[in-house]
mmCIF file of C-alpha atoms in Angstrom:
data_model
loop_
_atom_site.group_PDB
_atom_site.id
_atom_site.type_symbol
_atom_site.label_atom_id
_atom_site.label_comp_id
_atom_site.label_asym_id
_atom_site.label_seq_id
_atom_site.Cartn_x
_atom_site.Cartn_y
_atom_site.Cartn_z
ATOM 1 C CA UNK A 329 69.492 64.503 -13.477
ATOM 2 C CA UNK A 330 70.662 61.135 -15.121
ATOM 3 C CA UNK A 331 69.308 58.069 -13.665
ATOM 4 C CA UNK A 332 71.317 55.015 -14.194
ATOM 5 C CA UNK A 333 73.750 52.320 -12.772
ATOM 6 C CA UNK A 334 75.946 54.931 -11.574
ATOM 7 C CA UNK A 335 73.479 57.023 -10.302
ATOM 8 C CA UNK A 336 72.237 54.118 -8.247
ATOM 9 C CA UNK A 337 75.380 54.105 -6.470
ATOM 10 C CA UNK A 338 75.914 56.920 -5.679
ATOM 11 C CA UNK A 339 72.296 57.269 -4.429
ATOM 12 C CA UNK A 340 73.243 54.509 -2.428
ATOM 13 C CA UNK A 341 76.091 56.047 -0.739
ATOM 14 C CA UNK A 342 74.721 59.304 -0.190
ATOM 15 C CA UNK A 343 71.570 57.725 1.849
ATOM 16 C CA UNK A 344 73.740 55.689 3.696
ATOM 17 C CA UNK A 345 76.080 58.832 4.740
ATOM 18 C CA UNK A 346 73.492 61.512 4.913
ATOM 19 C CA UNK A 347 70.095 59.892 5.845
ATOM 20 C CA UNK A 348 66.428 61.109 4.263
ATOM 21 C CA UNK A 349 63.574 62.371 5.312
ATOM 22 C CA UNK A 350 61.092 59.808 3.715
ATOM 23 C CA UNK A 351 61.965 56.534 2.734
ATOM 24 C CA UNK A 352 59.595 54.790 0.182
ATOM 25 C CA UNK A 353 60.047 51.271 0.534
ATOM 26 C CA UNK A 354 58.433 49.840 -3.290
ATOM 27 C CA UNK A 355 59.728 50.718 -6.439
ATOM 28 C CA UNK A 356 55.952 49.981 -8.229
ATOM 29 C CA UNK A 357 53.378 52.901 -9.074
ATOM 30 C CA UNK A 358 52.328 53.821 -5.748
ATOM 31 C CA UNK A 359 56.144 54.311 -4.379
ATOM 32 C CA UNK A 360 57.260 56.190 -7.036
ATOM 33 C CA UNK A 361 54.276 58.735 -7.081
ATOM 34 C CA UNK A 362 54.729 58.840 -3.302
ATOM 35 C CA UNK A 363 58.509 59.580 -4.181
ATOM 36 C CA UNK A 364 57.973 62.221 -6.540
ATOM 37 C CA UNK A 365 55.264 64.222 -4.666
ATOM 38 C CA UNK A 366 57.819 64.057 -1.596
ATOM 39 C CA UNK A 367 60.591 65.184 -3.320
ATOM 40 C CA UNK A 368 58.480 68.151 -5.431
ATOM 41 C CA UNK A 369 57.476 69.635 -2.242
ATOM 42 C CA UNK A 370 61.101 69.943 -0.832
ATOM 43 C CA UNK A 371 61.476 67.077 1.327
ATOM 44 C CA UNK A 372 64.884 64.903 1.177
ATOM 45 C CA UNK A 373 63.830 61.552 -0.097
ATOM 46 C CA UNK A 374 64.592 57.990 -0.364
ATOM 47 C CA UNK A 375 63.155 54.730 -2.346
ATOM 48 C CA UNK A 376 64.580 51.901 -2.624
ATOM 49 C CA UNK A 377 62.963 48.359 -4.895
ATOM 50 C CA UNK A 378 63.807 44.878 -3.713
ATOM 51 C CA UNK A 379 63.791 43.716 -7.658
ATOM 52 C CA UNK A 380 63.494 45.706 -10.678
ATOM 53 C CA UNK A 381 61.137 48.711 -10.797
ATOM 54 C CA UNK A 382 57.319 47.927 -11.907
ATOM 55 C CA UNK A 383 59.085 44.017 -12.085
ATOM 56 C CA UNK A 384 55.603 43.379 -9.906
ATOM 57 C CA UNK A 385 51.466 44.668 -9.707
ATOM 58 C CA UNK A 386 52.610 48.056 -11.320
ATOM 59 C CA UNK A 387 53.541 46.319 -14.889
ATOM 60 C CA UNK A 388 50.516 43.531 -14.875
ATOM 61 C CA UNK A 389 47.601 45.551 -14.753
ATOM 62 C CA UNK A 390 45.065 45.735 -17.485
ATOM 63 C CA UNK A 391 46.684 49.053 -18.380
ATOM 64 C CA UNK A 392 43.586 51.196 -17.938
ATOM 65 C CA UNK A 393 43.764 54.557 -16.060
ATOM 66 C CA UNK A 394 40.039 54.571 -15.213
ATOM 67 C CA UNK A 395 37.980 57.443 -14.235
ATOM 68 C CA UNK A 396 36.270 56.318 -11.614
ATOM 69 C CA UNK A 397 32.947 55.462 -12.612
ATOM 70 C CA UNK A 398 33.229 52.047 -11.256
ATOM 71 C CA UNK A 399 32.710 53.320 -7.844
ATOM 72 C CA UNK A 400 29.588 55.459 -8.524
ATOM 73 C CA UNK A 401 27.140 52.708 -8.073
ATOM 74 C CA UNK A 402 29.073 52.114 -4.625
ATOM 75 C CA UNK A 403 28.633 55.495 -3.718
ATOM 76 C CA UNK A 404 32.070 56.560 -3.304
ATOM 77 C CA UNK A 405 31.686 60.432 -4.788
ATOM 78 C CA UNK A 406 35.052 61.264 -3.189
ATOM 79 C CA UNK A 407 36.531 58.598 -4.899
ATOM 80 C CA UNK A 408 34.785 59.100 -8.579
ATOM 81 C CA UNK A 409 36.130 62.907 -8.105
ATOM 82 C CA UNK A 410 39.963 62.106 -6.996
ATOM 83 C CA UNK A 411 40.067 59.223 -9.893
ATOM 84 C CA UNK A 412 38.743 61.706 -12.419
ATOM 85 C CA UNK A 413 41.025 64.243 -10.744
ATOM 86 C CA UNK A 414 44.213 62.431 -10.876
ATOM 87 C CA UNK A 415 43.691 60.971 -14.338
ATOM 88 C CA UNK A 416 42.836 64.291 -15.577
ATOM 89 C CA UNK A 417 46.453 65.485 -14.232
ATOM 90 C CA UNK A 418 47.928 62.552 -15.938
ATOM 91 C CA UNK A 419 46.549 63.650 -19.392
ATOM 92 C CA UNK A 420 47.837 66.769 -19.008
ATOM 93 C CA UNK A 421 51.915 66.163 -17.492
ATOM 94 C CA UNK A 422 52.199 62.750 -19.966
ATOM 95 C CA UNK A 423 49.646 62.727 -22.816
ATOM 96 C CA UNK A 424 52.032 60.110 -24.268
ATOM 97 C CA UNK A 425 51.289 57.470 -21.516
ATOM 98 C CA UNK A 426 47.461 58.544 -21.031
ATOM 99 C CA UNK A 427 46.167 57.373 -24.681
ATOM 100 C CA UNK A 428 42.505 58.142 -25.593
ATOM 101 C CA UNK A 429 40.578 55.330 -26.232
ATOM 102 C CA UNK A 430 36.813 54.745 -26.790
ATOM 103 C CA UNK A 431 35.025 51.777 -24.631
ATOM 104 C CA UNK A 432 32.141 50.262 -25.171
ATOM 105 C CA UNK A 433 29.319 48.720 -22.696
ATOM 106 C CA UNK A 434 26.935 46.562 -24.253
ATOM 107 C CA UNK A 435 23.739 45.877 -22.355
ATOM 108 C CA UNK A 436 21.895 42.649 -22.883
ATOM 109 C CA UNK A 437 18.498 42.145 -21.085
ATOM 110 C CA UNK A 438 15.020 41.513 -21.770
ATOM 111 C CA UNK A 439 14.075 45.159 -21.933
ATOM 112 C CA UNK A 440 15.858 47.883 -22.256
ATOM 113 C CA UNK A 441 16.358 48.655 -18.310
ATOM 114 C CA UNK A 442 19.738 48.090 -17.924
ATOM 115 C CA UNK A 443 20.562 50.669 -20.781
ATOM 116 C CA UNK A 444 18.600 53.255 -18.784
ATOM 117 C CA UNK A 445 20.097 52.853 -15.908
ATOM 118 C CA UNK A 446 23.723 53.008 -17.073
ATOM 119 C CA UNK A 447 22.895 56.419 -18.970
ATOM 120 C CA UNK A 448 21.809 57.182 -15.682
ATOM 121 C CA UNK A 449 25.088 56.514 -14.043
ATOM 122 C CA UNK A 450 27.052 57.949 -16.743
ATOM 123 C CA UNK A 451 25.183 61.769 -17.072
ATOM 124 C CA UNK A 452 25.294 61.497 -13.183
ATOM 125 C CA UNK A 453 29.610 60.931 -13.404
ATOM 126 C CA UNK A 454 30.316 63.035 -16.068
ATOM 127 C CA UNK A 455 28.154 65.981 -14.224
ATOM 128 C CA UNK A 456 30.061 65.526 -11.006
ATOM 129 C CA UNK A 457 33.162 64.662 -13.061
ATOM 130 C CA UNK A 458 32.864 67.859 -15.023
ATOM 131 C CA UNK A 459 33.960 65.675 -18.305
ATOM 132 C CA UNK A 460 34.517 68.161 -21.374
ATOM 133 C CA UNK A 461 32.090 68.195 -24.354
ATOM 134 C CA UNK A 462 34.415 65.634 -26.897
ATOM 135 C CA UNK A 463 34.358 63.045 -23.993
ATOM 136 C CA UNK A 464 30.254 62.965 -23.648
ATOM 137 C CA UNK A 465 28.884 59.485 -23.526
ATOM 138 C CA UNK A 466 27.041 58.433 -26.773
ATOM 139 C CA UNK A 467 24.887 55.557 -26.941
ATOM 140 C CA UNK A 468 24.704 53.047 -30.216
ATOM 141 C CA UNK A 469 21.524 50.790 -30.417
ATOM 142 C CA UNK A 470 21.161 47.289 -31.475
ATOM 143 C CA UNK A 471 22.350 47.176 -35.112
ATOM 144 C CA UNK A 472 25.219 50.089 -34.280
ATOM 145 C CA UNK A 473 26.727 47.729 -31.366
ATOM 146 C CA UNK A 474 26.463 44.458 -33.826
ATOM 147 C CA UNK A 475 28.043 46.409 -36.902
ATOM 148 C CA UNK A 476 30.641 48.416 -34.378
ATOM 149 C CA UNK A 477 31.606 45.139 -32.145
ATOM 150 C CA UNK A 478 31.965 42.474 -35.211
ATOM 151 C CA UNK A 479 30.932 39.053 -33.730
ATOM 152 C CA UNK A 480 29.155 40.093 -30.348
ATOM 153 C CA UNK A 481 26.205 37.791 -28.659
ATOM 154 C CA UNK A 482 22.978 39.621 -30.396
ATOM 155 C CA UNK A 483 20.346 37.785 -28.164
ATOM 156 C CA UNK A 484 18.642 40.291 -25.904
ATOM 157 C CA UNK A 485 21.263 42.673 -26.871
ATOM 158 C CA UNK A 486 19.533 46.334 -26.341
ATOM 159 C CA UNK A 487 22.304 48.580 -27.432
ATOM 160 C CA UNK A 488 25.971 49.705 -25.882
ATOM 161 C CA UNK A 489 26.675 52.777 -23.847
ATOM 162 C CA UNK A 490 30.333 54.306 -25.245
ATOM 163 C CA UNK A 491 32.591 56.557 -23.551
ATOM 164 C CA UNK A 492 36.274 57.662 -22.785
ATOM 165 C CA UNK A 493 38.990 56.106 -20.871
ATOM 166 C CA UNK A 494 42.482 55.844 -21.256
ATOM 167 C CA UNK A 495 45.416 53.353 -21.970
ATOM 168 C CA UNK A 496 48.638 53.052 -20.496
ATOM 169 C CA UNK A 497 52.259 51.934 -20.820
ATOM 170 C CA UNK A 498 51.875 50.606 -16.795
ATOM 171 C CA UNK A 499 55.847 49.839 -16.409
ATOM 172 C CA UNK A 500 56.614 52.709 -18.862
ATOM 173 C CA UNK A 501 54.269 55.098 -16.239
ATOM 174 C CA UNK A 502 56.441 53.799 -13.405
ATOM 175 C CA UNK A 503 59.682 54.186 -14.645
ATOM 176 C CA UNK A 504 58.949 57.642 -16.059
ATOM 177 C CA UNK A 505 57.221 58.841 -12.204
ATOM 178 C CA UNK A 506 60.974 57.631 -11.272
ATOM 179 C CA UNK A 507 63.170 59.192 -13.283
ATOM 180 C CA UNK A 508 60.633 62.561 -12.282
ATOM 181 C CA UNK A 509 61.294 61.981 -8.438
ATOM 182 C CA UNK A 510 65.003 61.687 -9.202
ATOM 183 C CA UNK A 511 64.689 64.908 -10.912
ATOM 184 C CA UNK A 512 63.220 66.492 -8.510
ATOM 185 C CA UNK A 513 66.022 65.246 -5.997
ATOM 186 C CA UNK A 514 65.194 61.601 -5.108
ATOM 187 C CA UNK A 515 67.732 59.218 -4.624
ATOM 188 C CA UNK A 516 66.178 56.082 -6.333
ATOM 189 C CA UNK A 517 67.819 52.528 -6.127
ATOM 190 C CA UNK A 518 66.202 48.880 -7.220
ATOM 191 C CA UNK A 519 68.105 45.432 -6.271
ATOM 192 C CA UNK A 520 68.353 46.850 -2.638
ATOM 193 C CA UNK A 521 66.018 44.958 -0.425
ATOM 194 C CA UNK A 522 64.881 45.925 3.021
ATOM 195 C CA UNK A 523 65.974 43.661 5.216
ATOM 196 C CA UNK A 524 65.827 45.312 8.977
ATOM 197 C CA UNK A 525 63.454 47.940 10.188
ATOM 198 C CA UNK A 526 64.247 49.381 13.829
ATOM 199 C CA UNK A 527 63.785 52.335 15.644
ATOM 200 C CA UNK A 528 66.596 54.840 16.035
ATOM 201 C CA UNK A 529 68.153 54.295 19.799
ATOM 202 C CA UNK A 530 70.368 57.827 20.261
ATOM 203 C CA UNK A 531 68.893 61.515 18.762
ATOM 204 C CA UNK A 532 70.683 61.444 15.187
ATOM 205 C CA UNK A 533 70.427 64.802 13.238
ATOM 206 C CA UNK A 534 70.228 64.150 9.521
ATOM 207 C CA UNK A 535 71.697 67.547 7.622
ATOM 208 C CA UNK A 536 72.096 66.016 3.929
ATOM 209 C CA UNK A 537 70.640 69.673 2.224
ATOM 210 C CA UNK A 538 71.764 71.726 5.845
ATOM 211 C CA UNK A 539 68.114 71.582 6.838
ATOM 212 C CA UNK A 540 68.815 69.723 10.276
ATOM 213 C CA UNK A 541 66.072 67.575 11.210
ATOM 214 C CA UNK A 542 65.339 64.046 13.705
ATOM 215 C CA UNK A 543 65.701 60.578 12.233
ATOM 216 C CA UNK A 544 63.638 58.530 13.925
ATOM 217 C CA UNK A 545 64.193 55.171 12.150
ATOM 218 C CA UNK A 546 66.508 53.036 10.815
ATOM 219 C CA UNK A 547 66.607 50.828 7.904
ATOM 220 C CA UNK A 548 68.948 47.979 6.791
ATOM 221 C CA UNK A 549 69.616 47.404 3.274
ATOM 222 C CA UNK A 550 70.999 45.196 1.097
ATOM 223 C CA UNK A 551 72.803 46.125 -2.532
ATOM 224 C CA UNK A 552 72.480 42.842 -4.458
ATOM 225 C CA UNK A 553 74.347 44.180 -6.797
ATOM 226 C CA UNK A 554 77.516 43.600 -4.745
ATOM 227 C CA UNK A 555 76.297 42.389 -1.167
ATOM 228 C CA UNK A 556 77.167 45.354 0.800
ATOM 229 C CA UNK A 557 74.832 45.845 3.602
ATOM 230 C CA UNK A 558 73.944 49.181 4.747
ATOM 231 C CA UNK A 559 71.714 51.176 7.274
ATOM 232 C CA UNK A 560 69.879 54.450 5.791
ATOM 233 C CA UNK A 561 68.265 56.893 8.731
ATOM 234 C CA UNK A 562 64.901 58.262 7.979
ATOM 235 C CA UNK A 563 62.638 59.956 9.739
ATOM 236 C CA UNK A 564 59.687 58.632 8.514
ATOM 237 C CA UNK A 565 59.694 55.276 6.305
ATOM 238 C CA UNK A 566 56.629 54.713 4.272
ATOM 239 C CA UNK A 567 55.602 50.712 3.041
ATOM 240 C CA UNK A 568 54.750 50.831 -0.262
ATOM 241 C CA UNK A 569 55.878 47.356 -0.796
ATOM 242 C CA UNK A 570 52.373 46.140 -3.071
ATOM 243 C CA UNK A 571 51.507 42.293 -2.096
ATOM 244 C CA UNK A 572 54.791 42.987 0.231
ATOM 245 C CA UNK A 573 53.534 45.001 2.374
ATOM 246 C CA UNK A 574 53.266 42.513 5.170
ATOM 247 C CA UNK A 575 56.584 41.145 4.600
ATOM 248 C CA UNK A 576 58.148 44.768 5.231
ATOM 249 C CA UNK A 577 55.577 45.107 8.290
ATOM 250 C CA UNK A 578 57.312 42.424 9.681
ATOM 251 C CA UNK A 579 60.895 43.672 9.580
ATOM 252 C CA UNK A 580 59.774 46.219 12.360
ATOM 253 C CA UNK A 581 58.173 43.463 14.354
ATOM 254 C CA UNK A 582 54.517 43.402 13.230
ATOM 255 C CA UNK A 583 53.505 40.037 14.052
ATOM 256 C CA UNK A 584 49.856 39.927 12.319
ATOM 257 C CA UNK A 585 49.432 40.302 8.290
ATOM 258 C CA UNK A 586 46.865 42.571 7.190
ATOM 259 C CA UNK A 587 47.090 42.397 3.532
ATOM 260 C CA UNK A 588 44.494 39.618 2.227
ATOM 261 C CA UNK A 589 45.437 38.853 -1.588
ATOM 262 C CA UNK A 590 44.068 38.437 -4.773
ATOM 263 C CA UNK A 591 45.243 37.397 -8.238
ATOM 264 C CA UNK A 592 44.395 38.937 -11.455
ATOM 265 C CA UNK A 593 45.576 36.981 -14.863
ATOM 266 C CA UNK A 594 45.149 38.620 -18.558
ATOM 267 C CA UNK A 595 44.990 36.465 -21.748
ATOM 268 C CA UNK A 596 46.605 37.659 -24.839
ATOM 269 C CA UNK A 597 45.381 36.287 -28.534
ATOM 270 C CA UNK A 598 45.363 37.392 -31.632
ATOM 271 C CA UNK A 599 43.497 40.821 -32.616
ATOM 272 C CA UNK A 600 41.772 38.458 -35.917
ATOM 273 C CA UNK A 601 40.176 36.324 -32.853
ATOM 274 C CA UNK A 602 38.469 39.510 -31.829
ATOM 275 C CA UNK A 603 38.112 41.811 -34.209
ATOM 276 C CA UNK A 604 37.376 45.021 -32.084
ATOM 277 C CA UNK A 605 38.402 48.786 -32.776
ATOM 278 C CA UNK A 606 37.221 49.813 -29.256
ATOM 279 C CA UNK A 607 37.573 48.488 -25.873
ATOM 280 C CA UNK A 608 34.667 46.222 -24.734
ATOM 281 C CA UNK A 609 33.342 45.409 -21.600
ATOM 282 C CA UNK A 610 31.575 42.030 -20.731
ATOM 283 C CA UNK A 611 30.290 40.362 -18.213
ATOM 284 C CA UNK A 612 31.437 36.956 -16.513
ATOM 285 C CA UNK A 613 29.047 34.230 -15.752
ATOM 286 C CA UNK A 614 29.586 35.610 -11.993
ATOM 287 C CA UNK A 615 28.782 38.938 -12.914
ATOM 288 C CA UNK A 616 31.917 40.045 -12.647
ATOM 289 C CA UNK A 617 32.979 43.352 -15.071
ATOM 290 C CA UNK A 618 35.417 42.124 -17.666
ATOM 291 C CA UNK A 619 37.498 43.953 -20.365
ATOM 292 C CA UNK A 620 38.067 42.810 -24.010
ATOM 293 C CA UNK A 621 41.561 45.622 -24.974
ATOM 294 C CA UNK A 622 42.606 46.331 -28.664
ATOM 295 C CA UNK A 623 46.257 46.893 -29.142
ATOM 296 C CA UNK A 624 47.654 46.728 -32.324
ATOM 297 C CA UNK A 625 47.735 43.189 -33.419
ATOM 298 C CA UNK A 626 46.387 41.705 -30.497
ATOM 299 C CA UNK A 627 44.004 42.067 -28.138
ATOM 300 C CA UNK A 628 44.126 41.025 -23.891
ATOM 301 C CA UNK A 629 41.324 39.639 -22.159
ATOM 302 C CA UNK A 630 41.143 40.228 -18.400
ATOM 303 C CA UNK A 631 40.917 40.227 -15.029
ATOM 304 C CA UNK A 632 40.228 37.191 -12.963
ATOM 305 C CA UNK A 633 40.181 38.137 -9.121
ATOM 306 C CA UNK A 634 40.919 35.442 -6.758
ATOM 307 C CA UNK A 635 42.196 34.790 -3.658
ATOM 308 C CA UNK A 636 45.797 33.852 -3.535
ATOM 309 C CA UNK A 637 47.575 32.839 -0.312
ATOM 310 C CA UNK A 638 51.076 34.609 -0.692
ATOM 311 C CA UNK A 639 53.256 37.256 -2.301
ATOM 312 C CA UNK A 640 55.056 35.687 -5.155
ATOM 313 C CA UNK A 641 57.237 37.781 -7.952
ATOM 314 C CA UNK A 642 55.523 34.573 -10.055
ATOM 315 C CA UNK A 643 52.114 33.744 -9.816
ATOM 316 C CA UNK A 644 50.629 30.766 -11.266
ATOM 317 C CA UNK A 645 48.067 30.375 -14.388
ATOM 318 C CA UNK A 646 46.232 27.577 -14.060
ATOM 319 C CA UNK A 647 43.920 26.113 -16.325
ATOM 320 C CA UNK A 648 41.079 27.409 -13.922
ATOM 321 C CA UNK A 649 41.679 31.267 -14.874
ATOM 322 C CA UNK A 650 42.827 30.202 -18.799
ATOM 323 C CA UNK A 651 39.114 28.922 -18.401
ATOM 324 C CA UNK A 652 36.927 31.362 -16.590
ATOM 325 C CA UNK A 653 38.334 34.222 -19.332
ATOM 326 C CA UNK A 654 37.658 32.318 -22.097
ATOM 327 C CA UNK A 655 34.185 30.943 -20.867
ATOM 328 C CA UNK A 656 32.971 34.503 -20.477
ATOM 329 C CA UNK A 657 34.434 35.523 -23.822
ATOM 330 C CA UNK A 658 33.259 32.753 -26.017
ATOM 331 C CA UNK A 659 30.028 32.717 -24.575
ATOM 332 C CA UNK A 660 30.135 37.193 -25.830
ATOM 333 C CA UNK A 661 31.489 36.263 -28.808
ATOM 334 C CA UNK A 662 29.624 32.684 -29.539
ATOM 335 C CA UNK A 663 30.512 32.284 -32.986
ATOM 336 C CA UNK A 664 33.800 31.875 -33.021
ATOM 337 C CA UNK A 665 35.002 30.274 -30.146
ATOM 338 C CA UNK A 666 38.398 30.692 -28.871
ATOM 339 C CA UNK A 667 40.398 27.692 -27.868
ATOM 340 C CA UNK A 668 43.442 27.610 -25.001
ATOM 341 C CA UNK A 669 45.644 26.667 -27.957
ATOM 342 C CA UNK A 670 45.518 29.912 -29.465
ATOM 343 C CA UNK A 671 46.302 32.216 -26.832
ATOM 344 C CA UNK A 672 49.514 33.631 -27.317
ATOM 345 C CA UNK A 673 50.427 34.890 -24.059
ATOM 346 C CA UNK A 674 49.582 35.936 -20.621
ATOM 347 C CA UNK A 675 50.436 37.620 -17.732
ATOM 348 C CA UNK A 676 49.495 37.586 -13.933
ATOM 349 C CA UNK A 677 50.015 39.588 -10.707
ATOM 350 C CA UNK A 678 48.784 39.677 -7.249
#
């Protein structure tokens, strides 16, 4: 099924005359897969996207599809296994946005403790994670991670541990879970914005596909393509709006926010600054986990996470978060410092 401008109106028209079972309300990642696994198991489905798809969080991630290991030391199994799970799936339906890439975790310390402990962590994932036999862990000591990671701090440096993740296309993954829910029989619409959420007064049957079934809510839209307003029945409406969510929540009345919101920033600069083949992992003078990501001729340096007080489709880059990244990288890669005048671009979402 073609998905385009046309398609979009007539998606349009047909929610507006026949009404949905589901209505996703957030064109990002989490709406469309929501979208798709609706509309694979039969159900009649909506989503509509107040701006372009993936225009917010969904294409300003670090464009990692992690397995999960970040939450062992947390000990959230469940969530190590359904990570694992779901990126497993992901390699399988769309090798082409699921690339294989190798990352590496230096350890500095005074001893070699820290080393230990992630091997630890890592035998203890990739047992519960049931990782295959190419994807095993390896560990490189001292002179490996200085001759592998050109550049890297050597002092107390007591070796790296290396293993598998992924990279994504994070817009490109959107847009493609779209265009798979509108194969699958979603009608899927962007420029439309939300704009009333209400509860439907009289018993309306909605009989789009002849399956007769309650709507029990009713949702004003606007095409800001042309300004028509409309009102699509659904019975059930599902707020996948990202930093949004509150502002949607509202619509139907909600009078307290519940979302509290952070910002995350990337740096981009030149792959010659930082001459790596794999992703590398460093730590921020706060402790926080930071990536170093190779692509072709550059390489992006992220994430801060800090509070931000609202939703914006722009969020600011102050000096503050230009500084923290490079603070933390300069001080990995001390003999070469990188100045703010040669970072080539950036990117930020909340």
């Amino acid at each position: 099924m073609s998905f385009s401008v046309d398609t979009r109106i007539s998606d349009l028209d047909a929610m507006e005359a026949e009404g949905v079972d589901l209505l996703v309300v957030g064109g990002g990642i989490t709406g469309a897969g929501i979208a798709r696994d609706a509309a694979m198991r039969g159900l009649s489905v909506g989503l509509v996207e107040r701006g372009d798809f993936a225009s917010g969080t969904s294409s300003r991630s670090s464009k990692l599809i992690h397995g999960g290991l970040r939450y062992l030391e947390q000990g959230e199994i469940n969530l190590v296994l359904e990570a694992n799970r779901e990126r497993k799936c992901l390699t399988e339906i769309a090798p082409h946005l699921a690339m294989h890439a190798r990352l590496a975790f230096p350890v500095h310390g005074r001893t070699s403790a820290g080393l230990m402990k992630l091997r630890a962590g890592l035998w203890a994932f990739e047992k519960m994670a049931k990782i295959p036999a190419e994807e095993l862990h390896e560990v490189w000591d001292r002179d490996e991670s200085v001759a592998r990671i050109p550049g890297l701090l050597k002092d107390r440096l007591q070796g790296s541990a290396v293993y598998t993740e992924y990279i994504t296309d994070d817009a490109r993954l959107t847009l493609e879970t779209l265009k798979s829910a509108k194969r699958y029989g979603a009608r899927v619409v962007n420029r439309a914005p939300a704009t009333a959420l209400r509860e439907q007064e009289s018993a309306l049957t909605v009989s789009g596909d002849g399956q007769s079934r309650r709507a029990g809510l009713v949702v004003g839209l606007r095409d800001d393509l042309s300004g028509r307003s409309l009102d699509v029945n659904a019975a059930v409406v599902v707020n996948a709006a990202g930093p949004w969510v509150d502002s949607v929540r509202r619509l139907g009345g909600a009078a307290n926010d519940r979302m509290q919101l952070t910002k995350g920033i990337h740096l981009v600069v030149e792959r010659e600054r930082l001459p790596v083949d794999d992703i590398v992992v460093m730590r921020a003078q706060d402790k926080r986990i930071l990536f170093v990501v190779p692509f072709e001729d550059i390489c992006w340096i992220g994430t801060t996470d800090t509070f931000y007080p609202e939703a914006v489709e722009r969020p600011e880059i102050t000096r503050e978060d230009v500084d923290y990244l490079l603070e933390a990288t300069n001080r990995n890669w001390p003999d070469q410092p990188i100045d703010p005048s040669e970072v080539r671009g950036a990117w930020a979402g909340v």
